[in-house]
């Protein structure tokens, strides 16, 4: 049966295996060895929103694995002229071995996965960004060796990245404390599920208001933009509401001395993170960006290899 990656939850059983595979694939790539387990396989990538990292890392990843990726913008597809998601899913499934989709409503990602007979990967929607979080956990594992028992502090908007992080941390036995302003909390259903998983794994999953309390004793500080794709009309209000959640030198000094600073990028320097922090010695954001490539290669090999 085909396997999808629409939500982090679909990795409940095999996340450790995927993280190990990402590490092996990174070593193979670093040694410049040819390794083509996806020879002659094709990945269709549908984008309804812009992308730098997701687009390039998936395309380069498929090439390195011996396969091929097609970039499809919704405005170029018949999908943009009213062809249904279900029909698009059925047709693409006759040509390619997997479909990556970056869109708005999570329900559309789910619909695409339901209609497709090949694996569907969520390349970000308004609810989740699982491929990002697999790369993030891989990055933390590289830097800290063992994930279990660590504390991650997420600062800012309870958005797609925050939702998937709540699940990913709880699944990896990491404590997570998300500091978000009222009205910008993560999805309540996801939070409930993450708390249940956290309880089973003996770690805490909390959403609080105070950024200072969140970063206290943190091993990792993570932030994301205050204005996600699709939220542009709320920009002025958001910049004001989120101002106290900026990851700056003062806030970072309250965490552990060896605390990592992460950001999924693109960063809005001077808003959610200062230049001093993102370019500082705690920041691992560019390793994190590189790891999108290795982590997604692992996801692709795991799902279609
Ligand atoms: N982090 C991330 O998904 O970046 P892109 O929007 O550039 O793909
Ligand atoms: N939360 C951001 C993530 C970008 C990678 C957005 O959805 O725009």
PDB file of N, CA, C and O in Angstrom, residues 5-51:
ATOM      1  N   UNK A   5       3.056  11.434   3.121  1.00  0.00           N
ATOM      2  CA  UNK A   5       3.540  12.277   4.223  1.00  0.00           C
ATOM      3  C   UNK A   5       2.764  13.591   4.150  1.00  0.00           C
ATOM      4  O   UNK A   5       3.247  14.590   3.621  1.00  0.00           O
ATOM      5  N   UNK A   6       1.537  13.534   4.645  1.00  0.00           N
ATOM      6  CA  UNK A   6       0.672  14.715   4.668  1.00  0.00           C
ATOM      7  C   UNK A   6       0.812  15.399   6.027  1.00  0.00           C
ATOM      8  O   UNK A   6       0.809  16.613   6.133  1.00  0.00           O
ATOM      9  N   UNK A   7       0.955  14.587   7.081  1.00  0.00           N
ATOM     10  CA  UNK A   7       1.143  15.099   8.437  1.00  0.00           C
ATOM     11  C   UNK A   7       2.336  14.392   9.083  1.00  0.00           C
ATOM     12  O   UNK A   7       2.615  13.231   8.760  1.00  0.00           O
ATOM     13  N   UNK A   8       2.987  15.077  10.001  1.00  0.00           N
ATOM     14  CA  UNK A   8       4.061  14.468  10.794  1.00  0.00           C
ATOM     15  C   UNK A   8       3.611  13.144  11.406  1.00  0.00           C
ATOM     16  O   UNK A   8       4.406  12.226  11.588  1.00  0.00           O
ATOM     17  N   UNK A   9       2.301  13.071  11.725  1.00  0.00           N
ATOM     18  CA  UNK A   9       1.779  11.890  12.408  1.00  0.00           C
ATOM     19  C   UNK A   9       1.984  10.610  11.610  1.00  0.00           C
ATOM     20  O   UNK A   9       2.026   9.519  12.179  1.00  0.00           O
ATOM     21  N   UNK A  10       2.108  10.759  10.284  1.00  0.00           N
ATOM     22  CA  UNK A  10       2.309   9.555   9.467  1.00  0.00           C
ATOM     23  C   UNK A  10       3.700   8.948   9.666  1.00  0.00           C
ATOM     24  O   UNK A  10       3.983   7.862   9.173  1.00  0.00           O
ATOM     25  N   UNK A  11       4.573   9.677  10.381  1.00  0.00           N
ATOM     26  CA  UNK A  11       5.927   9.159  10.624  1.00  0.00           C
ATOM     27  C   UNK A  11       6.080   8.588  12.024  1.00  0.00           C
ATOM     28  O   UNK A  11       7.200   8.307  12.459  1.00  0.00           O
ATOM     29  N   UNK A  12       4.958   8.425  12.727  1.00  0.00           N
ATOM     30  CA  UNK A  12       5.015   7.967  14.123  1.00  0.00           C
ATOM     31  C   UNK A  12       5.922   6.746  14.290  1.00  0.00           C
ATOM     32  O   UNK A  12       6.722   6.692  15.215  1.00  0.00           O
ATOM     33  N   UNK A  13       5.820   5.774  13.376  1.00  0.00           N
ATOM     34  CA  UNK A  13       6.598   4.543  13.546  1.00  0.00           C
ATOM     35  C   UNK A  13       7.990   4.607  12.937  1.00  0.00           C
ATOM     36  O   UNK A  13       8.883   3.906  13.383  1.00  0.00           O
ATOM     37  N   UNK A  14       8.166   5.398  11.886  1.00  0.00           N
ATOM     38  CA  UNK A  14       9.454   5.286  11.184  1.00  0.00           C
ATOM     39  C   UNK A  14      10.318   6.529  11.168  1.00  0.00           C
ATOM     40  O   UNK A  14      11.281   6.612  10.402  1.00  0.00           O
ATOM     41  N   UNK A  15      10.037   7.494  12.045  1.00  0.00           N
ATOM     42  CA  UNK A  15      10.874   8.696  12.089  1.00  0.00           C
ATOM     43  C   UNK A  15      12.346   8.376  12.385  1.00  0.00           C
ATOM     44  O   UNK A  15      13.229   8.848  11.652  1.00  0.00           O
ATOM     45  N   UNK A  16      12.663   7.538  13.408  1.00  0.00           N
ATOM     46  CA  UNK A  16      14.079   7.248  13.680  1.00  0.00           C
ATOM     47  C   UNK A  16      14.784   6.627  12.466  1.00  0.00           C
ATOM     48  O   UNK A  16      15.926   6.970  12.162  1.00  0.00           O
ATOM     49  N   UNK A  17      14.065   5.747  11.766  1.00  0.00           N
ATOM     50  CA  UNK A  17      14.631   5.093  10.579  1.00  0.00           C
ATOM     51  C   UNK A  17      14.944   6.133   9.488  1.00  0.00           C
ATOM     52  O   UNK A  17      15.982   6.078   8.836  1.00  0.00           O
ATOM     53  N   UNK A  18      14.053   7.092   9.305  1.00  0.00           N
ATOM     54  CA  UNK A  18      14.253   8.131   8.284  1.00  0.00           C
ATOM     55  C   UNK A  18      15.428   9.039   8.674  1.00  0.00           C
ATOM     56  O   UNK A  18      16.241   9.418   7.828  1.00  0.00           O
ATOM     57  N   UNK A  19      15.557   9.347   9.953  1.00  0.00           N
ATOM     58  CA  UNK A  19      16.662  10.196  10.400  1.00  0.00           C
ATOM     59  C   UNK A  19      18.001   9.481  10.191  1.00  0.00           C
ATOM     60  O   UNK A  19      18.980  10.094   9.757  1.00  0.00           O
ATOM     61  N   UNK A  20      18.043   8.178  10.445  1.00  0.00           N
ATOM     62  CA  UNK A  20      19.263   7.394  10.193  1.00  0.00           C
ATOM     63  C   UNK A  20      19.593   7.378   8.711  1.00  0.00           C
ATOM     64  O   UNK A  20      20.745   7.523   8.306  1.00  0.00           O
ATOM     65  N   UNK A  21      18.551   7.182   7.913  1.00  0.00           N
ATOM     66  CA  UNK A  21      18.744   7.140   6.458  1.00  0.00           C
ATOM     67  C   UNK A  21      19.265   8.490   5.959  1.00  0.00           C
ATOM     68  O   UNK A  21      20.152   8.545   5.097  1.00  0.00           O
ATOM     69  N   UNK A  22      18.751   9.586   6.513  1.00  0.00           N
ATOM     70  CA  UNK A  22      19.207  10.925   6.107  1.00  0.00           C
ATOM     71  C   UNK A  22      20.704  11.057   6.392  1.00  0.00           C
ATOM     72  O   UNK A  22      21.464  11.597   5.569  1.00  0.00           O
ATOM     73  N   UNK A  23      21.126  10.536   7.530  1.00  0.00           N
ATOM     74  CA  UNK A  23      22.530  10.615   7.902  1.00  0.00           C
ATOM     75  C   UNK A  23      23.391   9.802   6.925  1.00  0.00           C
ATOM     76  O   UNK A  23      24.433  10.265   6.449  1.00  0.00           O
ATOM     77  N   UNK A  24      22.924   8.591   6.582  1.00  0.00           N
ATOM     78  CA  UNK A  24      23.668   7.764   5.609  1.00  0.00           C
ATOM     79  C   UNK A  24      23.746   8.447   4.260  1.00  0.00           C
ATOM     80  O   UNK A  24      24.798   8.493   3.627  1.00  0.00           O
ATOM     81  N   UNK A  25      22.614   8.995   3.810  1.00  0.00           N
ATOM     82  CA  UNK A  25      22.596   9.629   2.485  1.00  0.00           C
ATOM     83  C   UNK A  25      23.479  10.878   2.465  1.00  0.00           C
ATOM     84  O   UNK A  25      24.105  11.190   1.456  1.00  0.00           O
ATOM     85  N   UNK A  26      23.536  11.570   3.596  1.00  0.00           N
ATOM     86  CA  UNK A  26      24.409  12.758   3.662  1.00  0.00           C
ATOM     87  C   UNK A  26      25.874  12.330   3.564  1.00  0.00           C
ATOM     88  O   UNK A  26      26.662  12.951   2.852  1.00  0.00           O
ATOM     89  N   UNK A  27      26.231  11.232   4.257  1.00  0.00           N
ATOM     90  CA  UNK A  27      27.617  10.737   4.182  1.00  0.00           C
ATOM     91  C   UNK A  27      27.976  10.320   2.758  1.00  0.00           C
ATOM     92  O   UNK A  27      29.062  10.616   2.273  1.00  0.00           O
ATOM     93  N   UNK A  28      27.042   9.644   2.102  1.00  0.00           N
ATOM     94  CA  UNK A  28      27.280   9.194   0.717  1.00  0.00           C
ATOM     95  C   UNK A  28      27.502  10.419  -0.184  1.00  0.00           C
ATOM     96  O   UNK A  28      28.417  10.463  -0.999  1.00  0.00           O
ATOM     97  N   UNK A  29      26.668  11.435   0.008  1.00  0.00           N
ATOM     98  CA  UNK A  29      26.756  12.637  -0.822  1.00  0.00           C
ATOM     99  C   UNK A  29      28.052  13.395  -0.539  1.00  0.00           C
ATOM    100  O   UNK A  29      28.723  13.869  -1.454  1.00  0.00           O
ATOM    101  N   UNK A  30      28.415  13.468   0.747  1.00  0.00           N
ATOM    102  CA  UNK A  30      29.633  14.199   1.132  1.00  0.00           C
ATOM    103  C   UNK A  30      30.860  13.498   0.544  1.00  0.00           C
ATOM    104  O   UNK A  30      31.836  14.140   0.158  1.00  0.00           O
ATOM    105  N   UNK A  31      30.801  12.172   0.458  1.00  0.00           N
ATOM    106  CA  UNK A  31      31.920  11.409  -0.115  1.00  0.00           C
ATOM    107  C   UNK A  31      31.873  11.418  -1.642  1.00  0.00           C
ATOM    108  O   UNK A  31      32.718  10.797  -2.299  1.00  0.00           O
ATOM    109  N   UNK A  32      30.874  12.091  -2.193  1.00  0.00           N
ATOM    110  CA  UNK A  32      30.740  12.202  -3.647  1.00  0.00           C
ATOM    111  C   UNK A  32      30.526  10.864  -4.355  1.00  0.00           C
ATOM    112  O   UNK A  32      30.959  10.677  -5.487  1.00  0.00           O
ATOM    113  N   UNK A  33      29.916   9.920  -3.625  1.00  0.00           N
ATOM    114  CA  UNK A  33      29.662   8.607  -4.226  1.00  0.00           C
ATOM    115  C   UNK A  33      28.339   8.633  -4.972  1.00  0.00           C
ATOM    116  O   UNK A  33      27.386   9.269  -4.542  1.00  0.00           O
ATOM    117  N   UNK A  34      28.270   7.882  -6.074  1.00  0.00           N
ATOM    118  CA  UNK A  34      27.021   7.790  -6.808  1.00  0.00           C
ATOM    119  C   UNK A  34      26.103   6.772  -6.122  1.00  0.00           C
ATOM    120  O   UNK A  34      26.545   5.676  -5.766  1.00  0.00           O
ATOM    121  N   UNK A  35      24.856   7.158  -5.910  1.00  0.00           N
ATOM    122  CA  UNK A  35      23.914   6.262  -5.225  1.00  0.00           C
ATOM    123  C   UNK A  35      22.542   6.572  -5.809  1.00  0.00           C
ATOM    124  O   UNK A  35      22.007   7.656  -5.574  1.00  0.00           O
ATOM    125  N   UNK A  36      22.016   5.651  -6.613  1.00  0.00           N
ATOM    126  CA  UNK A  36      20.815   5.988  -7.383  1.00  0.00           C
ATOM    127  C   UNK A  36      19.649   5.021  -7.148  1.00  0.00           C
ATOM    128  O   UNK A  36      19.165   4.368  -8.083  1.00  0.00           O
ATOM    129  N   UNK A  37      19.166   4.944  -5.900  1.00  0.00           N
ATOM    130  CA  UNK A  37      18.052   4.018  -5.627  1.00  0.00           C
ATOM    131  C   UNK A  37      16.740   4.441  -6.292  1.00  0.00           C
ATOM    132  O   UNK A  37      15.818   3.627  -6.362  1.00  0.00           O
ATOM    133  N   UNK A  38      16.664   5.670  -6.773  1.00  0.00           N
ATOM    134  CA  UNK A  38      15.412   6.106  -7.434  1.00  0.00           C
ATOM    135  C   UNK A  38      15.612   6.292  -8.932  1.00  0.00           C
ATOM    136  O   UNK A  38      14.944   7.126  -9.562  1.00  0.00           O
ATOM    137  N   UNK A  39      16.517   5.467  -9.483  1.00  0.00           N
ATOM    138  CA  UNK A  39      16.778   5.559 -10.928  1.00  0.00           C
ATOM    139  C   UNK A  39      15.471   5.410 -11.713  1.00  0.00           C
ATOM    140  O   UNK A  39      14.679   4.509 -11.444  1.00  0.00           O
ATOM    141  N   UNK A  40      15.274   6.312 -12.633  1.00  0.00           N
ATOM    142  CA  UNK A  40      14.094   6.319 -13.526  1.00  0.00           C
ATOM    143  C   UNK A  40      12.772   6.634 -12.813  1.00  0.00           C
ATOM    144  O   UNK A  40      11.708   6.483 -13.406  1.00  0.00           O
ATOM    145  N   UNK A  41      12.829   7.065 -11.572  1.00  0.00           N
ATOM    146  CA  UNK A  41      11.596   7.470 -10.866  1.00  0.00           C
ATOM    147  C   UNK A  41      11.370   8.968 -11.097  1.00  0.00           C
ATOM    148  O   UNK A  41      12.324   9.736 -11.244  1.00  0.00           O
ATOM    149  N   UNK A  42      10.102   9.361 -11.094  1.00  0.00           N
ATOM    150  CA  UNK A  42       9.768  10.776 -11.294  1.00  0.00           C
ATOM    151  C   UNK A  42       8.927  11.304 -10.149  1.00  0.00           C
ATOM    152  O   UNK A  42       8.063  10.610  -9.609  1.00  0.00           O
ATOM    153  N   UNK A  43       9.171  12.566  -9.805  1.00  0.00           N
ATOM    154  CA  UNK A  43       8.408  13.257  -8.764  1.00  0.00           C
ATOM    155  C   UNK A  43       7.763  14.487  -9.393  1.00  0.00           C
ATOM    156  O   UNK A  43       8.454  15.317  -9.992  1.00  0.00           O
ATOM    157  N   UNK A  44       6.438  14.602  -9.274  1.00  0.00           N
ATOM    158  CA  UNK A  44       5.746  15.827  -9.717  1.00  0.00           C
ATOM    159  C   UNK A  44       5.679  16.762  -8.517  1.00  0.00           C
ATOM    160  O   UNK A  44       5.298  16.349  -7.423  1.00  0.00           O
ATOM    161  N   UNK A  45       6.055  18.024  -8.719  1.00  0.00           N
ATOM    162  CA  UNK A  45       6.036  19.001  -7.615  1.00  0.00           C
ATOM    163  C   UNK A  45       5.066  20.118  -7.982  1.00  0.00           C
ATOM    164  O   UNK A  45       5.342  20.887  -8.907  1.00  0.00           O
ATOM    165  N   UNK A  46       3.945  20.179  -7.275  1.00  0.00           N
ATOM    166  CA  UNK A  46       2.930  21.200  -7.567  1.00  0.00           C
ATOM    167  C   UNK A  46       3.083  22.350  -6.565  1.00  0.00           C
ATOM    168  O   UNK A  46       3.016  22.128  -5.354  1.00  0.00           O
ATOM    169  N   UNK A  47       3.284  23.549  -7.077  1.00  0.00           N
ATOM    170  CA  UNK A  47       3.450  24.725  -6.208  1.00  0.00           C
ATOM    171  C   UNK A  47       2.352  25.750  -6.441  1.00  0.00           C
ATOM    172  O   UNK A  47       2.199  26.252  -7.551  1.00  0.00           O
ATOM    173  N   UNK A  48       1.633  26.056  -5.352  1.00  0.00           N
ATOM    174  CA  UNK A  48       0.642  27.129  -5.379  1.00  0.00           C
ATOM    175  C   UNK A  48       1.200  28.382  -4.725  1.00  0.00           C
ATOM    176  O   UNK A  48       0.562  29.427  -4.718  1.00  0.00           O
ATOM    177  N   UNK A  49       2.358  28.225  -4.074  1.00  0.00           N
ATOM    178  CA  UNK A  49       3.024  29.309  -3.353  1.00  0.00           C
ATOM    179  C   UNK A  49       4.496  29.297  -3.765  1.00  0.00           C
ATOM    180  O   UNK A  49       4.995  28.263  -4.211  1.00  0.00           O
ATOM    181  N   UNK A  50       5.196  30.426  -3.546  1.00  0.00           N
ATOM    182  CA  UNK A  50       6.627  30.445  -3.894  1.00  0.00           C
ATOM    183  C   UNK A  50       7.457  29.506  -3.018  1.00  0.00           C
ATOM    184  O   UNK A  50       6.974  29.058  -1.968  1.00  0.00           O
ATOM    185  N   UNK A  51       8.670  29.239  -3.448  1.00  0.00           N
ATOM    186  CA  UNK A  51       9.580  28.397  -2.658  1.00  0.00           C
ATOM    187  C   UNK A  51      10.999  28.527  -3.182  1.00  0.00           C
ATOM    188  O   UNK A  51      11.212  28.583  -4.398  1.00  0.00           O
TER     189      UNK A  51
END
